Short mmCIF file of C-alpha atoms in Angstrom, two decimals:
data_model
loop_
_atom_site.label_atom_id
_atom_site.label_comp_id
_atom_site.label_asym_id
_atom_site.label_seq_id
_atom_site.Cartn_x
_atom_site.Cartn_y
_atom_site.Cartn_z
CA MET A 1 57.12 70.05 -86.68
CA GLU A 2 54.30 68.45 -84.71
CA ARG A 3 52.77 70.59 -82.04
CA PRO A 4 52.72 69.09 -78.54
CA ARG A 5 49.31 68.03 -77.29
CA ARG A 6 47.63 70.61 -75.10
CA ALA A 7 44.85 70.39 -72.57
CA VAL A 8 41.94 72.82 -72.69
CA VAL A 9 39.36 72.81 -69.91
CA VAL A 10 35.88 74.22 -70.62
CA THR A 11 33.26 74.57 -67.91
CA GLY A 12 29.53 75.30 -67.97
CA PHE A 13 27.23 75.91 -65.02
CA GLY A 14 24.44 73.80 -63.56
CA PRO A 15 20.84 74.94 -63.05
CA PHE A 16 19.92 77.95 -60.88
CA GLY A 17 16.99 80.30 -60.41
CA GLU A 18 14.77 80.39 -63.50
CA HIS A 19 17.44 78.51 -65.50
CA ALA A 20 16.22 74.93 -64.90
CA VAL A 21 18.28 74.04 -67.96
CA ASN A 22 21.47 76.08 -68.06
CA ALA A 23 22.30 77.09 -71.65
CA SER A 24 26.00 77.31 -70.77
CA TRP A 25 26.30 73.60 -69.93
CA VAL A 26 24.15 72.61 -72.94
CA ALA A 27 26.46 74.70 -75.17
CA VAL A 28 29.57 73.11 -73.64
CA GLN A 29 28.14 69.62 -74.27
CA GLU A 30 27.57 70.60 -77.91
CA LEU A 31 31.18 71.80 -78.08
CA GLU A 32 32.31 68.46 -76.68
CA LYS A 33 30.52 66.67 -79.55
CA LEU A 34 32.27 68.93 -82.09
CA GLY A 35 35.68 68.81 -80.41
CA LEU A 36 38.58 71.21 -80.93
CA ARG A 37 41.52 70.87 -83.29
CA ASP A 38 43.52 67.64 -83.35
CA ASP A 39 46.35 68.62 -81.02
CA VAL A 40 43.95 69.61 -78.20
CA ASP A 41 42.61 67.36 -75.44
CA LEU A 42 39.29 68.88 -74.39
CA HIS A 43 38.03 68.34 -70.83
CA VAL A 44 34.55 69.59 -69.92
CA TYR A 45 33.02 70.06 -66.48
CA GLU A 46 29.65 71.16 -65.14
CA VAL A 47 30.15 73.58 -62.24
CA PRO A 48 27.44 73.91 -59.59
CA VAL A 49 26.24 77.44 -58.81
CA GLU A 50 27.92 77.43 -55.39
CA TYR A 51 30.69 79.81 -54.29
CA GLN A 52 32.45 77.32 -52.03
CA THR A 53 32.49 74.56 -54.66
CA VAL A 54 33.98 77.02 -57.18
CA GLN A 55 36.74 77.99 -54.74
CA ARG A 56 37.67 74.33 -54.36
CA LEU A 57 37.06 73.10 -57.92
CA ILE A 58 38.84 75.73 -60.03
CA PRO A 59 42.31 75.27 -58.45
CA ALA A 60 41.77 71.48 -58.61
CA LEU A 61 41.11 71.63 -62.37
CA TRP A 62 44.27 73.67 -62.95
CA LYS A 63 46.29 71.21 -60.87
CA LYS A 64 44.83 68.13 -62.54
CA HIS A 65 45.17 69.15 -66.20
CA SER A 66 47.86 71.92 -66.29
CA PRO A 67 45.83 73.34 -69.18
CA GLN A 68 47.01 75.77 -71.80
CA LEU A 69 43.70 77.54 -71.38
CA VAL A 70 40.56 77.34 -69.25
CA VAL A 71 37.33 78.75 -70.67
CA HIS A 72 34.32 79.22 -68.42
CA VAL A 73 30.91 79.54 -70.04
CA GLY A 74 27.91 81.04 -68.24
CA VAL A 75 24.35 82.05 -69.11
CA SER A 76 23.07 85.60 -68.90
CA GLY A 77 19.33 86.22 -69.02
CA MET A 78 20.06 89.72 -70.30
CA ALA A 79 22.36 88.66 -73.13
CA THR A 80 21.21 88.46 -76.73
CA THR A 81 24.72 87.90 -78.14
CA VAL A 82 27.61 85.62 -77.28
CA THR A 83 29.73 87.84 -75.06
CA LEU A 84 33.49 87.65 -74.40
CA GLU A 85 34.32 88.93 -70.91
CA LYS A 86 37.60 90.81 -70.58
CA CYS A 87 38.04 90.71 -66.81
CA GLY A 88 36.90 89.32 -63.47
CA HIS A 89 36.11 91.36 -60.34
CA ASN A 90 37.12 90.63 -56.76
CA VAL A 91 34.47 92.38 -54.67
CA GLY A 92 30.72 92.92 -54.58
CA TYR A 93 29.39 89.37 -54.26
CA LYS A 94 26.07 89.77 -52.44
CA GLY A 95 23.86 87.37 -54.43
CA LEU A 96 23.06 84.10 -52.68
CA ASP A 97 24.03 80.86 -54.45
CA ASN A 98 22.10 77.58 -54.67
CA CYS A 99 23.10 76.82 -51.06
CA ARG A 100 21.72 80.22 -49.94
CA PHE A 101 25.34 81.20 -49.25
CA CYS A 102 27.37 84.24 -50.16
CA PRO A 103 30.97 85.01 -49.08
CA GLY A 104 31.05 86.88 -45.77
CA SER A 105 33.75 89.18 -47.14
CA GLN A 106 31.73 89.57 -50.38
CA CYS A 107 34.99 88.98 -52.25
CA CYS A 108 36.81 86.16 -54.07
CA VAL A 109 40.34 86.58 -52.76
CA GLU A 110 40.87 88.75 -49.71
CA GLY A 111 43.61 91.26 -50.50
CA GLY A 112 43.58 90.34 -54.22
CA PRO A 113 43.54 93.02 -56.94
CA GLU A 114 40.12 94.60 -57.62
CA CYS A 115 40.11 93.44 -61.23
CA ILE A 116 42.16 90.91 -63.24
CA ASP A 117 42.25 91.01 -67.04
CA SER A 118 42.57 87.94 -69.21
CA ILE A 119 45.90 87.82 -71.05
CA ILE A 120 43.88 86.97 -74.18
CA ASP A 121 43.09 89.97 -76.34
CA MET A 122 39.30 89.62 -76.52
CA ASP A 123 38.96 92.42 -79.09
CA THR A 124 41.11 90.45 -81.53
CA VAL A 125 39.19 87.22 -80.84
CA CYS A 126 35.88 89.04 -81.33
CA LYS A 127 37.01 90.56 -84.65
CA ARG A 128 38.32 87.25 -85.96
CA VAL A 129 35.24 85.23 -85.00
CA SER A 130 32.94 87.91 -86.42
CA ALA A 131 34.88 87.73 -89.71
CA LEU A 132 34.14 83.98 -90.00
CA GLY A 133 30.53 84.74 -90.91
CA LEU A 134 28.93 82.46 -88.30
CA ASP A 135 25.22 82.99 -87.69
CA VAL A 136 25.97 84.21 -84.16
CA THR A 137 26.84 87.75 -83.04
CA VAL A 138 29.87 88.05 -80.75
CA THR A 139 30.43 91.10 -78.51
CA ILE A 140 32.75 92.25 -75.71
CA SER A 141 32.03 93.10 -72.08
CA LYS A 142 33.97 94.30 -69.03
CA ASP A 143 31.34 93.34 -66.45
CA ALA A 144 30.67 89.65 -65.86
CA GLY A 145 27.89 90.50 -63.39
CA ARG A 146 29.17 90.03 -59.80
CA TYR A 147 27.56 86.61 -59.37
CA LEU A 148 28.91 83.08 -59.82
CA CYS A 149 30.11 83.80 -63.37
CA ASP A 150 32.26 86.75 -62.33
CA PHE A 151 33.33 84.92 -59.14
CA THR A 152 34.45 81.86 -61.13
CA TYR A 153 36.26 84.01 -63.69
CA TYR A 154 38.18 85.98 -61.07
CA THR A 155 39.06 82.82 -59.13
CA SER A 156 40.38 81.25 -62.34
CA LEU A 157 42.25 84.38 -63.51
CA TYR A 158 43.88 84.67 -60.08
CA GLN A 159 44.87 80.99 -60.13
CA SER A 160 46.21 81.10 -63.72
CA ARG A 161 47.74 84.60 -63.81
CA GLY A 162 45.30 85.59 -66.52
CA ARG A 163 45.30 82.43 -68.63
CA SER A 164 41.51 82.06 -68.53
CA ALA A 165 38.57 83.28 -70.54
CA PHE A 166 34.87 83.72 -69.88
CA VAL A 167 32.05 83.55 -72.43
CA HIS A 168 28.45 84.53 -71.66
CA VAL A 169 25.71 82.94 -73.75
CA PRO A 170 22.02 83.88 -73.93
CA PRO A 171 19.34 81.41 -72.77
CA LEU A 172 18.51 78.70 -75.35
CA GLY A 173 16.29 79.90 -78.19
CA LYS A 174 16.87 83.57 -77.29
CA PRO A 175 17.84 83.63 -80.15
CA TYR A 176 20.34 80.78 -80.63
CA THR A 177 20.01 76.99 -80.67
CA ALA A 178 22.33 74.72 -78.69
CA GLU A 179 24.06 73.75 -81.97
CA GLN A 180 24.70 77.38 -82.89
CA LEU A 181 26.15 78.08 -79.44
CA GLY A 182 28.33 74.96 -79.63
CA ARG A 183 29.73 75.99 -83.02
CA ALA A 184 30.32 79.54 -81.79
CA LEU A 185 32.22 78.23 -78.74
CA GLN A 186 34.35 76.00 -80.99
CA ALA A 187 35.29 78.97 -83.21
CA ILE A 188 35.90 81.29 -80.24
CA ILE A 189 38.14 78.83 -78.36
CA GLU A 190 40.16 77.96 -81.47
CA GLU A 191 40.77 81.69 -82.07
CA MET A 192 41.68 82.16 -78.40
CA LEU A 193 44.27 79.38 -78.66
CA ASP A 194 45.66 80.98 -81.80
CA VAL A 195 45.91 84.43 -80.17
CA LEU A 196 47.47 82.89 -77.06
CA GLU A 197 50.06 80.96 -79.08
CA HIS A 198 51.04 84.02 -81.10
CA SER A 199 51.47 86.16 -77.99
CA GLU A 200 53.59 83.38 -76.45
CA ASP A 201 55.73 83.08 -79.58
CA LYS A 202 56.44 86.81 -79.33
CA ILE A 203 57.40 86.48 -75.66
CA ASN A 204 59.66 83.50 -76.43
CA CYS A 205 61.35 85.44 -79.26
CA GLN A 206 62.04 88.30 -76.88
CA HIS A 207 63.55 85.92 -74.34
CA GLU A 208 65.87 84.38 -76.90
CA HIS A 209 67.48 87.65 -77.97
#
């Protein structure tokens, strides 16, 4: 039985601060060259490091593509591994964006839950990708950093009821090349889709009985 085509949206961020070239967007462009499996339509977007643009753009992407999954990729100057983020946080946004703006309320969604977890089991994804023997180390985190990465992730999790993921990558060459990051993203997203489909199959089975 042929699987229906599915949309997957993957975003990277534009330049900010010392990141004149943002490794996340470079990695996403590498992923676009590689593509995902045949039944997936991949849509990639570069997101500016601006709170207000994120608040407008993320819901628009969900509306436009009705994706099975949205994966946001961001750079972390402190990261030395490719890091799967488990959750997004609602409050504590004090860092100014590229427009010198930060939310007056310092939160994503006023009255929203403090933390939203992805419905994807990141531990499973991490184990599976690590078992593939790629030349990239994958780890897990529960703190996406309370800046645009965390803000975008929470906004997307809130919009999608948890059907989003966030991946932090290190700056280019510290230690990975763009090609290595692109291949790692391809493997991670394919495993995420697999985990998501299996959890949905289970839910569907339960509904049928």
